[in-house]
Coordinates of C-alpha atoms in Angstrom, one line a residue:
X1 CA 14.5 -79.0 27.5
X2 CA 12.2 -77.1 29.5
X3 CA 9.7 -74.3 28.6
X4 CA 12.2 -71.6 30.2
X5 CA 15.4 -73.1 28.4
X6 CA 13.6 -72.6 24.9
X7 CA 12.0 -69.2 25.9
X8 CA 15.7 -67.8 26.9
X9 CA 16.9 -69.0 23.7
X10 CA 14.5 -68.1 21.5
X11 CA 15.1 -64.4 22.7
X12 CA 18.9 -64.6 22.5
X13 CA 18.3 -65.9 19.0
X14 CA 16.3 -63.0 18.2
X15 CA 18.8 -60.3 20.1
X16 CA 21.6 -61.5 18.3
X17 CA 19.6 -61.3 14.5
X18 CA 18.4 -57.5 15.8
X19 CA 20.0 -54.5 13.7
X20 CA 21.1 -52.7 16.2
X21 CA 23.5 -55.9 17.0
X22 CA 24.4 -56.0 13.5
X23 CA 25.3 -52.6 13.7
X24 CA 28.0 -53.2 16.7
X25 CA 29.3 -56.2 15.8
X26 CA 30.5 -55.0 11.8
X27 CA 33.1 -52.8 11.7
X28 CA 34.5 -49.6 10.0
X29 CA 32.9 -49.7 6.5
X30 CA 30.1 -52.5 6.9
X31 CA 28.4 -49.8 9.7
X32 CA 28.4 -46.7 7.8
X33 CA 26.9 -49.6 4.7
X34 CA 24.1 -50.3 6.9
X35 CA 23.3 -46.9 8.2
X36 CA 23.0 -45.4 4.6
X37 CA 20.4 -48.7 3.9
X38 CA 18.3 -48.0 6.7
X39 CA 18.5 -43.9 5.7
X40 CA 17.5 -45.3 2.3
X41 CA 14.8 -47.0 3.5
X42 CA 13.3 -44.7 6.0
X43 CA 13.6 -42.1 2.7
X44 CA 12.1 -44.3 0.7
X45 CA 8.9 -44.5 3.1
X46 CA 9.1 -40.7 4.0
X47 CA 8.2 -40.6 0.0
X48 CA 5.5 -42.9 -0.4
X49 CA 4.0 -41.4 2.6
X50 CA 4.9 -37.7 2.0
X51 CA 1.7 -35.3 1.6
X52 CA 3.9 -32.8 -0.4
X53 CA 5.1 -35.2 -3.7
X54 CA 6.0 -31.9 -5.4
X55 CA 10.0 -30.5 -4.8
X56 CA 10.8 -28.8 -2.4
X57 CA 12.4 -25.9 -5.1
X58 CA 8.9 -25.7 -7.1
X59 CA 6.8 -25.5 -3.8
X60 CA 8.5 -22.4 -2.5
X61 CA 8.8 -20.9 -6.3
X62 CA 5.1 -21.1 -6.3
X63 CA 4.5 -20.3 -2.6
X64 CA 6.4 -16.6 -3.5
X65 CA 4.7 -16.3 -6.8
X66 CA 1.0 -16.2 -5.7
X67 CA 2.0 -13.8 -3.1
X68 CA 4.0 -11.5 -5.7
X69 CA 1.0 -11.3 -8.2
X70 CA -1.3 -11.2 -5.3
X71 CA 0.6 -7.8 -4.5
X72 CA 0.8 -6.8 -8.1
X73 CA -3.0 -6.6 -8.1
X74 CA -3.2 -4.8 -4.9
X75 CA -0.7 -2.0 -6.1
X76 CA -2.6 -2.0 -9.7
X77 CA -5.8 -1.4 -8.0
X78 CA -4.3 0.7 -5.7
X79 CA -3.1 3.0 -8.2
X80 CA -6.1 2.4 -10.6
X81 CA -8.3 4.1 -7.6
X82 CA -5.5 6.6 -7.2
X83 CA -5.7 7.5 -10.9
X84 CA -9.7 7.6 -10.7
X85 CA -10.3 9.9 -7.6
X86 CA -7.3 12.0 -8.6
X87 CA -8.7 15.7 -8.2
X88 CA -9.3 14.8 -4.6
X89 CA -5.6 12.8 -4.3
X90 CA -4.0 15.5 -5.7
X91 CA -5.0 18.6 -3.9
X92 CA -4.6 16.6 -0.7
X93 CA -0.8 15.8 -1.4
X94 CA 0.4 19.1 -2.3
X95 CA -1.3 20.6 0.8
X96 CA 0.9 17.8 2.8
X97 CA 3.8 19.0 1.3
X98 CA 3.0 22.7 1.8
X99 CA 2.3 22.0 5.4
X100 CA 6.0 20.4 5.8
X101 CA 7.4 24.1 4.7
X102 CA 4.9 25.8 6.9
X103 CA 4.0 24.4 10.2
X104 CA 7.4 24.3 12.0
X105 CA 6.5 28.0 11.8
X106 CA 3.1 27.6 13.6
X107 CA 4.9 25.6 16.0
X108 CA 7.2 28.1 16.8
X109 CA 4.4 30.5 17.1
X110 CA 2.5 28.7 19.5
X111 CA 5.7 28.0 21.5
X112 CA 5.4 31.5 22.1
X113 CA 2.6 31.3 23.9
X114 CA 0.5 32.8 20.8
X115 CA -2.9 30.6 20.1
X116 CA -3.1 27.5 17.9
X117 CA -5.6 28.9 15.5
X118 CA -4.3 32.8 15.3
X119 CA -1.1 30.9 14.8
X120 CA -2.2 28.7 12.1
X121 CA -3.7 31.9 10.4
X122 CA -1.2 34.1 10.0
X123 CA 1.1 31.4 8.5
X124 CA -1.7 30.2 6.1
X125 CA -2.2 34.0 5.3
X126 CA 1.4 34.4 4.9
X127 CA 2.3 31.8 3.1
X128 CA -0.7 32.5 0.5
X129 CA 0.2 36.2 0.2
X130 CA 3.5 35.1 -1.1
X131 CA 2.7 32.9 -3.6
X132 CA 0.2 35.2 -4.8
X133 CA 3.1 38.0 -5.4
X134 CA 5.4 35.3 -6.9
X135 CA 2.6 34.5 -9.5
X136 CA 1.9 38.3 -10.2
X137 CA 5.4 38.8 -10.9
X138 CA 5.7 35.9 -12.9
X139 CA 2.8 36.8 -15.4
X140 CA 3.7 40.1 -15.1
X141 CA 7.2 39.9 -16.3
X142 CA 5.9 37.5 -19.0
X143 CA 3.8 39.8 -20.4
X144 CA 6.5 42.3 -20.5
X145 CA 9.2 40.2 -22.1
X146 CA 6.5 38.4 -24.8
X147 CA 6.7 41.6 -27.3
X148 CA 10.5 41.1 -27.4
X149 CA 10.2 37.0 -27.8
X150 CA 8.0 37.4 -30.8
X151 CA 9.8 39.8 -32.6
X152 CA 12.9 37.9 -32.0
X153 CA 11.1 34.5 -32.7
X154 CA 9.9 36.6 -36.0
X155 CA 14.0 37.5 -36.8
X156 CA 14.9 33.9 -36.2
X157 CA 11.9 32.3 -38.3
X158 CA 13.2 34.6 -41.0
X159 CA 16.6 33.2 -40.5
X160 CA 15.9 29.6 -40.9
X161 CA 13.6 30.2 -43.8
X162 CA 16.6 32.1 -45.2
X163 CA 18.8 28.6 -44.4
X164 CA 16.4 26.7 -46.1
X165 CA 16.6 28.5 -49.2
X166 CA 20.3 29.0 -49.7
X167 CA 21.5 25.6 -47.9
X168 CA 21.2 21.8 -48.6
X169 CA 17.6 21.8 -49.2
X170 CA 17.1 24.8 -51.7
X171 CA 13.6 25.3 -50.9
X172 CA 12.1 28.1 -53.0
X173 CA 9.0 30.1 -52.3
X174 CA 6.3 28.0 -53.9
X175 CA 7.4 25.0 -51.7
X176 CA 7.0 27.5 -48.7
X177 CA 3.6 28.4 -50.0
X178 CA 2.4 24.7 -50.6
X179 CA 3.7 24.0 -46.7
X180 CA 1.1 27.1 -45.6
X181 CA -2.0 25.7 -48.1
X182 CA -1.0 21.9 -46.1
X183 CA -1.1 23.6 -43.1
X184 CA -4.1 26.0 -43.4
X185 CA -6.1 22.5 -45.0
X186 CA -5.1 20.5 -41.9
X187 CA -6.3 23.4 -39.3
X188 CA -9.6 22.9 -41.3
X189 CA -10.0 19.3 -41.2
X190 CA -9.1 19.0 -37.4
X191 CA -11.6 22.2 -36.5
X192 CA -13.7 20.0 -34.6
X193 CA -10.9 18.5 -32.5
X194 CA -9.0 21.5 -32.1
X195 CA -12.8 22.9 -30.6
X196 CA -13.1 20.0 -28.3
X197 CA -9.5 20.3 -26.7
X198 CA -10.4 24.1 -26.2
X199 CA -14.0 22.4 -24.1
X200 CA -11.4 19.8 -22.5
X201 CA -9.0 23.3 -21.6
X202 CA -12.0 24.9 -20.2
X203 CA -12.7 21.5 -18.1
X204 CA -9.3 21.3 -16.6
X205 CA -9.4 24.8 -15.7
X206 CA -12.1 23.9 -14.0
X207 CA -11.2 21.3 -12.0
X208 CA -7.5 22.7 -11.0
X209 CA -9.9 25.8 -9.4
X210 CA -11.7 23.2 -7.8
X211 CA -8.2 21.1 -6.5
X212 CA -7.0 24.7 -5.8
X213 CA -9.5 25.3 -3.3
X214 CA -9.0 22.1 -1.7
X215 CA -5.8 22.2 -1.3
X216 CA -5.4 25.6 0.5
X217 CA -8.8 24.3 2.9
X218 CA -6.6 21.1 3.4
X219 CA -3.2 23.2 4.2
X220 CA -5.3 25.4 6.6
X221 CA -6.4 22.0 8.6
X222 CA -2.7 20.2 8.3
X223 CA -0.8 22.9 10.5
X224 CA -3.8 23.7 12.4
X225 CA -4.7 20.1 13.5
X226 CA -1.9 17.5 12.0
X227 CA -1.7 16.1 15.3
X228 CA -5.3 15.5 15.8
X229 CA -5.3 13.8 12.7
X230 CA -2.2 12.0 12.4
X231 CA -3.7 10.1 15.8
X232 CA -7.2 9.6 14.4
X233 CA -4.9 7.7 11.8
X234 CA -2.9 5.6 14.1
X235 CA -6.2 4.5 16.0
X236 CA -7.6 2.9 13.1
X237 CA -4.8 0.4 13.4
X238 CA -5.1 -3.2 15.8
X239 CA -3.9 -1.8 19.5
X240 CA -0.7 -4.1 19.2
X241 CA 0.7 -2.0 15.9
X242 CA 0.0 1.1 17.2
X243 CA 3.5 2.3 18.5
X244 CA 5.1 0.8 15.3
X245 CA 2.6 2.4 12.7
X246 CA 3.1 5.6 14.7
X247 CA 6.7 5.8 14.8
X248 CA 7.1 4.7 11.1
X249 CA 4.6 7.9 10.3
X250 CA 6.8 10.0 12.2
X251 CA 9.9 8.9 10.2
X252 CA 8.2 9.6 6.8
X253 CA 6.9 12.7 7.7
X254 CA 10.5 13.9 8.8
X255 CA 12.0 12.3 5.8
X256 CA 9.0 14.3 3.4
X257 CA 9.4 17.1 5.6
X258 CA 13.4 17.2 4.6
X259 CA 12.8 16.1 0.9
X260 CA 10.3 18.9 0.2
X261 CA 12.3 21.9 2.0
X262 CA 15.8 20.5 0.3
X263 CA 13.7 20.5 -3.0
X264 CA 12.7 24.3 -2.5
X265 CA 16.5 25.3 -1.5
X266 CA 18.1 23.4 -4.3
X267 CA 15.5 24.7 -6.3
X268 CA 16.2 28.3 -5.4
X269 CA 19.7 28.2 -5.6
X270 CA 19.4 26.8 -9.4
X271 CA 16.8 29.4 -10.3
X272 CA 18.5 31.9 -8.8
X273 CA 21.8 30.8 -10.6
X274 CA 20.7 30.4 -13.9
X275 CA 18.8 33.8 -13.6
X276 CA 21.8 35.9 -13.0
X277 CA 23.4 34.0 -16.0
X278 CA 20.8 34.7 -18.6
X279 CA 20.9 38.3 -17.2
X280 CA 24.2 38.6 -18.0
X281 CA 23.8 37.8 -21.4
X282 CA 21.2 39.5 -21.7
X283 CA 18.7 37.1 -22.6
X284 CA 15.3 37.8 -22.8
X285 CA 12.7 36.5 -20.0
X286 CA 15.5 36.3 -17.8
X287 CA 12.9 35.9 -15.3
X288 CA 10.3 33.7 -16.6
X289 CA 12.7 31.4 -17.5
X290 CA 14.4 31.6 -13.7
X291 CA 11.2 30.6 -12.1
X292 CA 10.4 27.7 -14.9
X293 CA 13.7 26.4 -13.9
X294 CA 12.7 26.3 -10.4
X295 CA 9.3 24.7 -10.7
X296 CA 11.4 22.2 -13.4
X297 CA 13.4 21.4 -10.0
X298 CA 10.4 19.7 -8.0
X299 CA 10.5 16.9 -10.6
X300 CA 14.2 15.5 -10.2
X301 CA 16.1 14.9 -13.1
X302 CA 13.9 15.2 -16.0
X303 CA 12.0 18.1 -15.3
X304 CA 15.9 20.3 -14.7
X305 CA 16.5 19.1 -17.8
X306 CA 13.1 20.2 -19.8
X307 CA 13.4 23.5 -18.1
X308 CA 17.2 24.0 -18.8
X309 CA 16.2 23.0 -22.7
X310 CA 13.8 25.7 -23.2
X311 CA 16.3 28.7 -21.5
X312 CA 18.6 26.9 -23.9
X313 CA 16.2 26.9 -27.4
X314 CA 15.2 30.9 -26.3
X315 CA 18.9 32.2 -26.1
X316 CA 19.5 30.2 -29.4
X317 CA 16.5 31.4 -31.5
X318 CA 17.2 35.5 -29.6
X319 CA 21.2 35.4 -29.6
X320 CA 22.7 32.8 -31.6
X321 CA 25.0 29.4 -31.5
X322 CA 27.3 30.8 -28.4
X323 CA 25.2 32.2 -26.0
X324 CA 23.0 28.8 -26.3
X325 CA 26.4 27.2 -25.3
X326 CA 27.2 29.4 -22.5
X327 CA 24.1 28.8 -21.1
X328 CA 23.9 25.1 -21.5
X329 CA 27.4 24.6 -19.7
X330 CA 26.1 26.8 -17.3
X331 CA 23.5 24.5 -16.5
X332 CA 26.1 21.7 -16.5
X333 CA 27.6 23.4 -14.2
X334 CA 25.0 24.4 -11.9
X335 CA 23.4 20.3 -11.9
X336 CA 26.2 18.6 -11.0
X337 CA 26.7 21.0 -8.3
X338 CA 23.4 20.4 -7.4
X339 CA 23.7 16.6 -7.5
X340 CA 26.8 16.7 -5.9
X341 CA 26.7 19.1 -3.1
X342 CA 23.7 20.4 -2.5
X343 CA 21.2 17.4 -2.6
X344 CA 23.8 15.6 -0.1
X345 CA 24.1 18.8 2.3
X346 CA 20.4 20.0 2.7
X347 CA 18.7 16.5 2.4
X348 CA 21.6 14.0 4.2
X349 CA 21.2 10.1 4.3
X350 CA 17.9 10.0 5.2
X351 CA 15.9 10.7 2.1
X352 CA 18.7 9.3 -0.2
X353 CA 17.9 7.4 -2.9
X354 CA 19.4 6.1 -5.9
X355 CA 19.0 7.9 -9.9
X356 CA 17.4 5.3 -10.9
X357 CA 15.0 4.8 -8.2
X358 CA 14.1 8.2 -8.9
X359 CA 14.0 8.0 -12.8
X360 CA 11.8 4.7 -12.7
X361 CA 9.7 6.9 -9.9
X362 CA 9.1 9.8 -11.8
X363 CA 8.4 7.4 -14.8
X364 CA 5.5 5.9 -12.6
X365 CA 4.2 8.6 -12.0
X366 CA 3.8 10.3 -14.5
X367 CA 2.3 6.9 -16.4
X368 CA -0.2 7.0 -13.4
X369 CA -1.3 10.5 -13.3
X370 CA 0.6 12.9 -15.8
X371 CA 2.8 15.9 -14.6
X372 CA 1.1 15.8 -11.2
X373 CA 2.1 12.2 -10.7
X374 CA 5.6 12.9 -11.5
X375 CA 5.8 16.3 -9.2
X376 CA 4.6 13.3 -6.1
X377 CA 6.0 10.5 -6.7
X378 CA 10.0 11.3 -5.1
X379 CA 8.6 12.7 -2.3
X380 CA 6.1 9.9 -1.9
X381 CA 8.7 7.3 -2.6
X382 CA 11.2 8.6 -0.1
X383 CA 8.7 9.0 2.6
X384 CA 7.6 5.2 1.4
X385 CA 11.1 4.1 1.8
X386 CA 11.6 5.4 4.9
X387 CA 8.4 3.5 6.9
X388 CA 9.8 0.0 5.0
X389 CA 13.1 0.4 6.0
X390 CA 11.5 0.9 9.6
X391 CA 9.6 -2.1 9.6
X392 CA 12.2 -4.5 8.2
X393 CA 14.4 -3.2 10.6
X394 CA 11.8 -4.3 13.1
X395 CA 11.5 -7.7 11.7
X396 CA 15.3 -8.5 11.9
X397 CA 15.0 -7.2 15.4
X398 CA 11.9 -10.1 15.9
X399 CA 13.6 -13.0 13.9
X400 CA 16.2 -14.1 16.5
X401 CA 14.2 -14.7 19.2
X402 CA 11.9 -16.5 17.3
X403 CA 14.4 -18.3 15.7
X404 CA 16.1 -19.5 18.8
X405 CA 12.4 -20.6 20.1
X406 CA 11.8 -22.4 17.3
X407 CA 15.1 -24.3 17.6
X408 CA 14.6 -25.5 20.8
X409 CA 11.0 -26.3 20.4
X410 CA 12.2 -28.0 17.0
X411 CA 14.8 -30.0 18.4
X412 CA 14.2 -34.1 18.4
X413 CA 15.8 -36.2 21.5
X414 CA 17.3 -39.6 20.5
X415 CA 17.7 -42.9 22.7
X416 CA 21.2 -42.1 22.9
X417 CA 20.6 -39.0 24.2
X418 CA 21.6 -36.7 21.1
X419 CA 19.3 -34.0 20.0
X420 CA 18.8 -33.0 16.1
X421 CA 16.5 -30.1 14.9
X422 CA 13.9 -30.7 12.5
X423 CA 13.5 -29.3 9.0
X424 CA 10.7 -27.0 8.4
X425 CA 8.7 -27.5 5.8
X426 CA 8.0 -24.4 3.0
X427 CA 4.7 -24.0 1.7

């Protein structure tokens, strides 16, 4: 036999012993046997070789979890700094939510051909002038009505000592007195930390001068030059975000713009409400109580409900059991209406946002910074919720074309001419 006789069957030895041979000559179940052992196999070395021995479950559990608690710490510093610097936070947010209420009237002004800054001037003017009468009135009335509180709170004191006496308990006078001597001794032994609180008062008078001034310099600068600033803003951002960053500032200031002037209608509309009520039955600081109801309105929820508590305690201590009824179910009434109607009519879709969303806001806020937290943090959230919503929108927008690129970069021609697309990995 000669060199080329051997050589030619050598090969068809080796052709015919080949797998892929194998593979045509078995039928039916013997095939799909072999396929699954060379799947096996090729598994089998994908594992010993595989950089990432760790599951594929646990490796993306982790991969979210150090970028959760790496934006827990960002929002806990965030908020620590907010906390820290917050007579410079504070004064600064309020005059951003007076400017919603007062610079569609600038513009309107200066669409009239009258100039910027005269424009900005007489609405800053305007708007200060009114406040100031509202707070004259307030005190005013206050003073007027507190002579008929106290005697009333007198009569009523009177009435539950009277209670005390003749009811369950049967108190008698020296137990009254030995409750005056315990309170006189514990006025004494707190002296010095009733004496620092009163420093503390004097401080926080201080500083809410201080925020006061800065917030009506602020207001003064937002509807005179809120464009001006609002670009200054944007061009601190990379050139490629700066459309997107712009047009998701634009949506939260129209959903803060509509959260803040809804606030002051519904707000309003209850004071005004609950005023005419405690008018009618002729409770005392009608007024007073009206305008605490309506500055109980900018903190949703809760703070309706602390202001509708104390018109409800005064008309129980100054006119009994029924009148405190009447005027809680017309608070009932005048809530749900609120929640109800009003807060869907004035505000609409745009600044909507779930009970709890605003409970667990107002929570937050008040944790972070007291009553001034809680009075910012809806608006804030809404306007928040607003620029997100704008941004994942943007991202669902991005996600199919890069999908569809990264399919048919992805995709992995075989010899028999079929394509499969890879897996990618998670990390």
């Amino acid at each position: 036999m000669g060199f080329w006789s051997r050589l030619r069957r050598t090969w068809q030895t080796v052709r015919d012993n080949s797998p892929e041979a194998a593979a045509v000559e078995q039928p039916g179940a013997a095939q799909v046997a072999t396929s699954r052992r060379a799947l096996d196999q090729t598994a089998l070395r994908d594992t010993e070789h595989d950089p990432h021995p760790v599951p594929r479950p646990v490796r993306a559990a982790a991969a979210w979890s150090w970028r959760l608690l790496v934006i827990g710490a960002a929002i806990a510093v965030l908020l620590n700094l907010l906390g820290r610097f917050a007579i410079l936070v504070f004064p600064v947010v309020i005059a951003l939510f007076v400017a919603t209420l007062l610079r569609p009237a600038t513009v309107r002004l200066t669409g009239w051909g009258m100039p910027r800054g005269v424009a900005a001037t007489i609405v800053f003017v305007s708007g200060f002038l009114i406040l100031a009468l509202a707070l004259t009135a307030l005190v005013t009335t206050l003073a007027a009505g507190l002579q008929d509180i106290s005697q009333n709170l007198a009569d009523a004191v009177q009435k539950i000592r009277g209670w005390l006496q003749a009811g369950p308990l049967k108190l008698s006078d020296r137990d009254f007195g030995q409750l005056w001597e315990s309170l006189q001794r514990s006025l004494a032994q707190n002296r010095d930390k009733i004496a620092s609180g009163a420093l503390s008062t004097a401080t926080v008078v201080g500083e809410v001068g201080a925020g006061f001034l800065l917030t009506l310099f602020a207001t003064f600068f937002f509807i005179y030059d809120g464009e001006k600033i609002w670009a200054w803003i944007v061009r601190l951002f990379p050139r490629r975000v700066e459309r997107d960053v712009d047009e998701a500032g634009r949506l939260a200031w129209q959903a803060l713009t509509a959260i803040v002037r809804g606030t002051v209608i519904v707000a309003a509309v209850d004071a005004i409400a609950i005023t005419i009520l405690l008018l009618i039955l002729k409770v005392p600081l009608a007024v007073p109580l009206g305008i605490l109801i309506f500055f109980g309105a900018f903190i949703p929820i809760i703070g309706s409900v602390l202001a509708g508590t104390v018109a409800v305690l005064v008309a129980l201590v100054v006119k009994g059991v029924v009148t405190a009824l009447i005027v809680l179910a017309g608070l009932v009434v005048v809530m749900q209406l609120e929640g109800h109607v009003l807060q869907p009519l004035i505000m609409g879709k745009l600044v909507k946002l779930h009970p709890l969303a605003i409970v667990l806001a107002v929570s937050a806020g008040t944790l972070v910074a007291g009553i001034g937290g809680a009075l910012v943090a809806v608006p804030i959230v809404a306007a928040l919720n607003v620029s997100i919503q704008y941004f994942a929108r943007l991202s669902e927008r991005a996600e199919p074309r890069e999908a569809v690129v990264e399919s048919e970069a992805a995709e992995i021609p075989h010899a028999d001419g079929r394509r499969e697309a890879s897996r990618p990995e998670i990390s």
